[in-house]
mmCIF file of C-alpha atoms in Angstrom:
data_model
loop_
_atom_site.group_PDB
_atom_site.id
_atom_site.type_symbol
_atom_site.label_atom_id
_atom_site.label_comp_id
_atom_site.label_asym_id
_atom_site.label_seq_id
_atom_site.Cartn_x
_atom_site.Cartn_y
_atom_site.Cartn_z
ATOM 1 C CA GLN V 1 51.458 136.245 120.531
ATOM 2 C CA LYS V 2 55.081 136.157 122.410
ATOM 3 C CA GLU V 3 57.760 137.734 120.153
ATOM 4 C CA VAL V 4 59.348 133.446 120.271
ATOM 5 C CA GLU V 5 57.775 130.528 121.268
ATOM 6 C CA GLN V 6 59.298 127.121 122.337
ATOM 7 C CA ASP V 7 57.823 124.432 123.463
ATOM 8 C CA PRO V 8 59.096 123.288 126.972
ATOM 9 C CA GLY V 9 59.394 119.852 126.919
ATOM 10 C CA PRO V 10 60.198 117.674 128.229
ATOM 11 C CA LEU V 11 61.325 115.258 125.318
ATOM 12 C CA SER V 12 62.759 112.210 126.435
ATOM 13 C CA VAL V 13 64.274 109.793 123.551
ATOM 14 C CA PRO V 14 66.071 106.716 122.768
ATOM 15 C CA GLU V 15 69.786 106.726 122.234
ATOM 16 C CA GLY V 16 70.546 106.859 118.383
ATOM 17 C CA ALA V 17 66.973 108.652 117.672
ATOM 18 C CA ILE V 18 66.561 111.941 115.319
ATOM 19 C CA VAL V 19 65.367 114.425 117.508
ATOM 20 C CA SER V 20 63.363 117.723 116.067
ATOM 21 C CA LEU V 21 63.344 120.943 118.212
ATOM 22 C CA ASN V 22 61.178 123.798 117.070
ATOM 23 C CA CYS V 23 60.325 127.627 117.536
ATOM 24 C CA THR V 24 58.081 129.644 116.201
ATOM 25 C CA TYR V 25 58.375 133.841 115.925
ATOM 26 C CA SER V 26 56.317 137.022 115.193
ATOM 27 C CA ASN V 27 58.871 139.465 113.884
ATOM 28 C CA SER V 28 59.431 138.934 110.656
ATOM 29 C CA ALA V 29 62.665 141.400 110.930
ATOM 30 C CA PHE V 30 64.704 138.650 112.458
ATOM 31 C CA GLN V 31 67.035 138.110 110.224
ATOM 32 C CA TYR V 32 69.853 135.754 112.906
ATOM 33 C CA PHE V 33 68.850 132.969 114.504
ATOM 34 C CA MET V 34 70.944 130.649 116.921
ATOM 35 C CA TRP V 35 70.465 127.515 119.208
ATOM 36 C CA TYR V 36 72.206 127.525 122.146
ATOM 37 C CA ARG V 37 72.769 124.287 124.443
ATOM 38 C CA GLN V 38 72.251 124.516 128.073
ATOM 39 C CA TYR V 39 74.096 121.524 130.437
ATOM 40 C CA SER V 40 72.398 121.640 133.948
ATOM 41 C CA ARG V 41 73.718 124.434 135.953
ATOM 42 C CA LYS V 42 75.729 125.438 133.566
ATOM 43 C CA GLY V 43 75.976 128.324 131.094
ATOM 44 C CA PRO V 44 74.331 128.514 127.804
ATOM 45 C CA GLU V 45 76.782 127.887 124.925
ATOM 46 C CA LEU V 46 76.349 128.699 121.545
ATOM 47 C CA LEU V 47 75.991 125.594 119.056
ATOM 48 C CA MET V 48 74.243 126.512 116.051
ATOM 49 C CA TYR V 49 74.319 130.244 114.280
ATOM 50 C CA THR V 50 72.357 130.686 110.900
ATOM 51 C CA TYR V 51 71.713 134.212 108.930
ATOM 52 C CA SER V 52 68.549 134.436 107.014
ATOM 53 C CA SER V 53 67.193 131.000 105.640
ATOM 54 C CA GLY V 54 68.125 128.097 104.407
ATOM 55 C CA ASN V 55 69.902 124.960 106.398
ATOM 56 C CA LYS V 56 73.180 124.392 108.176
ATOM 57 C CA GLU V 57 74.555 121.560 108.876
ATOM 58 C CA ASP V 58 77.733 120.827 111.652
ATOM 59 C CA GLY V 59 77.919 117.311 112.590
ATOM 60 C CA ARG V 60 75.073 115.654 114.162
ATOM 61 C CA PHE V 61 73.337 118.778 113.949
ATOM 62 C CA THR V 62 71.165 120.404 111.500
ATOM 63 C CA ALA V 63 69.500 124.019 111.779
ATOM 64 C CA GLN V 64 66.731 124.965 109.735
ATOM 65 C CA VAL V 65 65.207 128.559 109.026
ATOM 66 C CA ASP V 66 62.084 128.997 107.147
ATOM 67 C CA LYS V 67 61.589 132.858 106.906
ATOM 68 C CA SER V 68 58.155 132.566 105.278
ATOM 69 C CA SER V 69 56.513 129.956 107.724
ATOM 70 C CA LYS V 70 58.764 132.296 110.790
ATOM 71 C CA TYR V 71 59.756 128.856 111.751
ATOM 72 C CA ILE V 72 63.095 127.324 112.866
ATOM 73 C CA SER V 73 64.504 123.644 113.953
ATOM 74 C CA LEU V 74 67.425 121.788 115.134
ATOM 75 C CA PHE V 75 67.753 118.213 114.084
ATOM 76 C CA ILE V 76 69.665 116.055 115.800
ATOM 77 C CA ARG V 77 71.081 112.734 114.230
ATOM 78 C CA ASP V 78 71.945 109.618 116.067
ATOM 79 C CA SER V 79 71.106 111.666 119.589
ATOM 80 C CA GLN V 80 73.898 110.512 122.277
ATOM 81 C CA PRO V 81 73.116 110.203 126.341
ATOM 82 C CA SER V 82 75.828 113.832 126.325
ATOM 83 C CA ASP V 83 73.362 116.008 124.392
ATOM 84 C CA SER V 84 71.110 115.884 126.928
ATOM 85 C CA ALA V 85 70.426 119.369 127.875
ATOM 86 C CA THR V 86 68.244 122.435 127.501
ATOM 87 C CA TYR V 87 68.005 124.060 124.156
ATOM 88 C CA LEU V 88 67.592 127.838 123.765
ATOM 89 C CA CYS V 89 66.534 129.319 120.262
ATOM 90 C CA ALA V 90 67.351 132.620 119.939
ATOM 91 C CA MET V 91 66.802 135.669 117.269
ATOM 92 C CA SER V 92 67.556 139.280 116.104
ATOM 93 C CA GLN V 93 67.083 141.582 113.980
ATOM 94 C CA GLY V 94 70.585 142.557 113.719
ATOM 95 C CA GLY V 95 71.639 146.327 114.048
ATOM 96 C CA SER V 96 71.029 147.773 117.435
ATOM 97 C CA GLU V 97 68.296 145.263 117.992
ATOM 98 C CA LYS V 98 69.079 142.294 121.023
ATOM 99 C CA LEU V 99 69.002 138.568 121.407
ATOM 100 C CA VAL V 100 65.284 137.647 122.033
ATOM 101 C CA PHE V 101 65.155 133.856 123.685
ATOM 102 C CA GLY V 102 62.843 131.020 123.495
ATOM 103 C CA LYS V 103 62.292 129.414 127.122
ATOM 104 C CA GLY V 104 64.036 126.434 126.279
ATOM 105 C CA THR V 105 63.400 122.932 125.404
ATOM 106 C CA LYS V 106 64.509 120.170 128.075
ATOM 107 C CA LEU V 107 65.896 117.085 126.101
ATOM 108 C CA THR V 108 66.714 113.933 127.655
ATOM 109 C CA VAL V 109 68.660 111.199 125.700
ATOM 110 C CA ASN V 110 68.478 107.746 127.334
ATOM 111 C CA PRO V 111 70.958 105.042 126.922
ATOM 112 C CA ASP M 1 83.172 129.778 128.920
ATOM 113 C CA ALA M 2 84.636 131.950 125.970
ATOM 114 C CA GLY M 3 86.961 133.885 128.660
ATOM 115 C CA ILE M 4 84.294 134.893 130.767
ATOM 116 C CA THR M 5 84.023 134.687 135.044
ATOM 117 C CA GLN M 6 81.586 135.529 137.312
ATOM 118 C CA SER M 7 82.326 135.926 141.281
ATOM 119 C CA PRO M 8 80.553 135.210 143.251
ATOM 120 C CA ARG M 9 79.406 132.013 141.892
ATOM 121 C CA HIS M 10 76.816 131.101 144.717
ATOM 122 C CA LYS M 11 75.689 133.822 147.299
ATOM 123 C CA VAL M 12 73.237 133.447 149.546
ATOM 124 C CA THR M 13 71.640 137.405 151.017
ATOM 125 C CA GLU M 14 69.222 138.461 153.149
ATOM 126 C CA THR M 15 66.392 140.949 151.867
ATOM 127 C CA GLY M 16 67.381 144.732 152.119
ATOM 128 C CA THR M 17 71.097 144.269 151.969
ATOM 129 C CA PRO M 18 73.123 145.580 148.771
ATOM 130 C CA VAL M 19 74.800 143.293 146.592
ATOM 131 C CA THR M 20 77.236 142.997 143.570
ATOM 132 C CA LEU M 21 77.825 140.600 141.054
ATOM 133 C CA ARG M 22 81.020 141.023 138.709
ATOM 134 C CA CYS M 23 81.808 139.786 135.246
ATOM 135 C CA HIS M 24 85.497 139.704 134.145
ATOM 136 C CA GLN M 25 86.056 139.064 129.954
ATOM 137 C CA THR M 26 89.777 138.196 128.716
ATOM 138 C CA GLU M 27 88.342 138.539 125.116
ATOM 139 C CA ASN M 28 88.559 142.348 124.707
ATOM 140 C CA HIS M 29 85.030 142.600 123.724
ATOM 141 C CA ARG M 30 82.723 145.413 123.385
ATOM 142 C CA TYR M 31 79.359 144.402 124.440
ATOM 143 C CA MET M 32 78.606 142.939 127.843
ATOM 144 C CA TYR M 33 74.885 141.831 128.920
ATOM 145 C CA TRP M 34 73.216 140.837 132.489
ATOM 146 C CA TYR M 35 70.475 138.258 132.033
ATOM 147 C CA ARG M 36 68.677 136.266 134.902
ATOM 148 C CA GLN M 37 67.426 133.376 134.424
ATOM 149 C CA ASP M 38 64.212 131.624 136.240
ATOM 150 C CA PRO M 39 62.015 128.780 135.435
ATOM 151 C CA GLY M 40 58.780 129.733 133.194
ATOM 152 C CA HIS M 41 60.627 132.911 132.575
ATOM 153 C CA GLY M 42 63.700 131.957 130.080
ATOM 154 C CA LEU M 43 66.668 134.401 129.702
ATOM 155 C CA ARG M 44 65.550 137.837 130.290
ATOM 156 C CA LEU M 45 67.992 140.914 129.570
ATOM 157 C CA ILE M 46 68.704 143.340 132.687
ATOM 158 C CA HIS M 47 71.040 145.659 131.638
ATOM 159 C CA TYR M 48 73.742 145.858 128.531
ATOM 160 C CA SER M 49 76.902 148.024 127.942
ATOM 161 C CA TYR M 50 78.228 148.883 124.527
ATOM 162 C CA GLY M 51 81.452 150.549 125.785
ATOM 163 C CA VAL M 52 83.023 152.062 129.141
ATOM 164 C CA LYS M 53 80.804 154.074 130.664
ATOM 165 C CA ASP M 54 77.970 153.309 127.909
ATOM 166 C CA THR M 55 75.311 151.278 129.398
ATOM 167 C CA ASP M 56 71.575 150.664 128.782
ATOM 168 C CA LYS M 57 68.291 149.273 130.382
ATOM 169 C CA GLY M 58 66.834 146.130 129.384
ATOM 170 C CA GLU M 59 63.268 144.524 129.513
ATOM 171 C CA VAL M 60 63.626 143.918 133.419
ATOM 172 C CA SER M 61 66.381 146.231 134.889
ATOM 173 C CA ASP M 62 63.860 147.859 137.912
ATOM 174 C CA GLY M 63 65.856 147.395 140.848
ATOM 175 C CA TYR M 64 69.220 146.788 139.008
ATOM 176 C CA SER M 65 72.094 149.116 138.577
ATOM 177 C CA VAL M 66 75.147 148.590 136.121
ATOM 178 C CA SER M 67 78.641 150.136 136.051
ATOM 179 C CA ARG M 68 81.487 150.011 133.481
ATOM 180 C CA SER M 69 84.738 151.530 134.183
ATOM 181 C CA LYS M 70 86.654 149.150 132.144
ATOM 182 C CA THR M 71 86.353 147.205 129.296
ATOM 183 C CA GLU M 72 86.907 143.854 131.128
ATOM 184 C CA ASP M 73 84.874 144.075 133.559
ATOM 185 C CA PHE M 74 80.685 144.769 133.864
ATOM 186 C CA LEU M 75 79.186 145.251 137.426
ATOM 187 C CA LEU M 76 75.877 144.537 138.284
ATOM 188 C CA THR M 77 74.468 145.966 141.549
ATOM 189 C CA LEU M 78 71.456 144.829 143.735
ATOM 190 C CA GLU M 79 70.896 148.186 146.017
ATOM 191 C CA SER M 80 68.406 146.285 148.327
ATOM 192 C CA ALA M 81 67.356 142.780 147.321
ATOM 193 C CA THR M 82 64.423 141.150 147.358
ATOM 194 C CA SER M 83 63.197 137.710 147.217
ATOM 195 C CA SER M 84 62.027 138.525 143.570
ATOM 196 C CA GLN M 85 65.381 139.061 142.503
ATOM 197 C CA THR M 86 66.686 135.128 143.597
ATOM 198 C CA SER M 87 67.844 133.919 140.322
ATOM 199 C CA VAL M 88 70.530 132.728 137.988
ATOM 200 C CA TYR M 89 72.172 135.372 136.881
ATOM 201 C CA PHE M 90 74.847 135.298 133.579
ATOM 202 C CA CYS M 91 76.583 137.645 131.958
ATOM 203 C CA ALA M 92 77.239 137.222 128.215
ATOM 204 C CA ILE M 93 79.719 138.994 125.795
ATOM 205 C CA SER M 94 79.613 140.272 121.998
ATOM 206 C CA GLU M 95 82.012 141.463 119.661
ATOM 207 C CA SER M 96 78.929 143.656 118.379
ATOM 208 C CA ASN M 97 75.304 143.807 117.350
ATOM 209 C CA SER M 98 75.440 143.033 114.073
ATOM 210 C CA GLY M 99 76.123 140.591 111.479
ATOM 211 C CA ILE M 100 77.598 137.607 112.255
ATOM 212 C CA THR M 101 78.672 138.979 115.749
ATOM 213 C CA ASP M 102 75.661 139.422 117.080
ATOM 214 C CA THR M 103 76.370 135.629 118.883
ATOM 215 C CA GLN M 104 76.735 136.075 122.489
ATOM 216 C CA TYR M 105 79.114 133.961 124.569
ATOM 217 C CA PHE M 106 77.468 133.140 128.430
ATOM 218 C CA GLY M 107 79.733 133.030 131.498
ATOM 219 C CA PRO M 108 79.030 130.098 133.807
ATOM 220 C CA GLY M 109 76.235 131.788 136.187
ATOM 221 C CA THR M 110 75.930 133.350 139.675
ATOM 222 C CA ARG M 111 73.309 131.256 141.900
ATOM 223 C CA LEU M 112 71.734 134.327 143.700
ATOM 224 C CA THR M 113 69.469 133.862 146.714
ATOM 225 C CA VAL M 114 67.705 136.075 148.537
ATOM 226 C CA LEU M 115 65.882 135.639 151.915
#
């Protein structure tokens, strides 16, 4: 079992839809959870950061962490064509451990 | 791109030739990383640095070496490029490796093709 699993998609939704992106993981020591957005031919950019369990909201974006289920989610409300990108989850134990990335989910929001 | 530049941005080279990629940061961050990104594999860590002259291997370090002689510069060298090293290479930086500063900020990438 891979440490971090992420459905690669592709996921295609109409403009205005609510999008749910998810990752599962196997290492219960992960404490720090991130979502990165990567536009085509660009570097990943940090979108959301969460420590331990719970929710975090930033505008149209909500990140959820359920450590008991080893499951993290990113919700995008009122999706826009500009949200079309690949979304990468990443997580870390902290300390000297490195980030572990999911392979990314490609999202297309159609006008 | 959080004060990170990579050079060159694109390079085509031939098998067996040496190649050096440069990452330059203006943030004075301690940690610097080199990743490669390939379809089906996602981002994979090649090498990282936790200070000047302090480097360590990542999960796919074979065939690569790194050097960091200044805080702001991290060089990735392919001593003898092979076609399997055709990839997009990203540099990343972070303030630390614990707590909120675990977050990494990425450069724009270098697209390398080895013929």
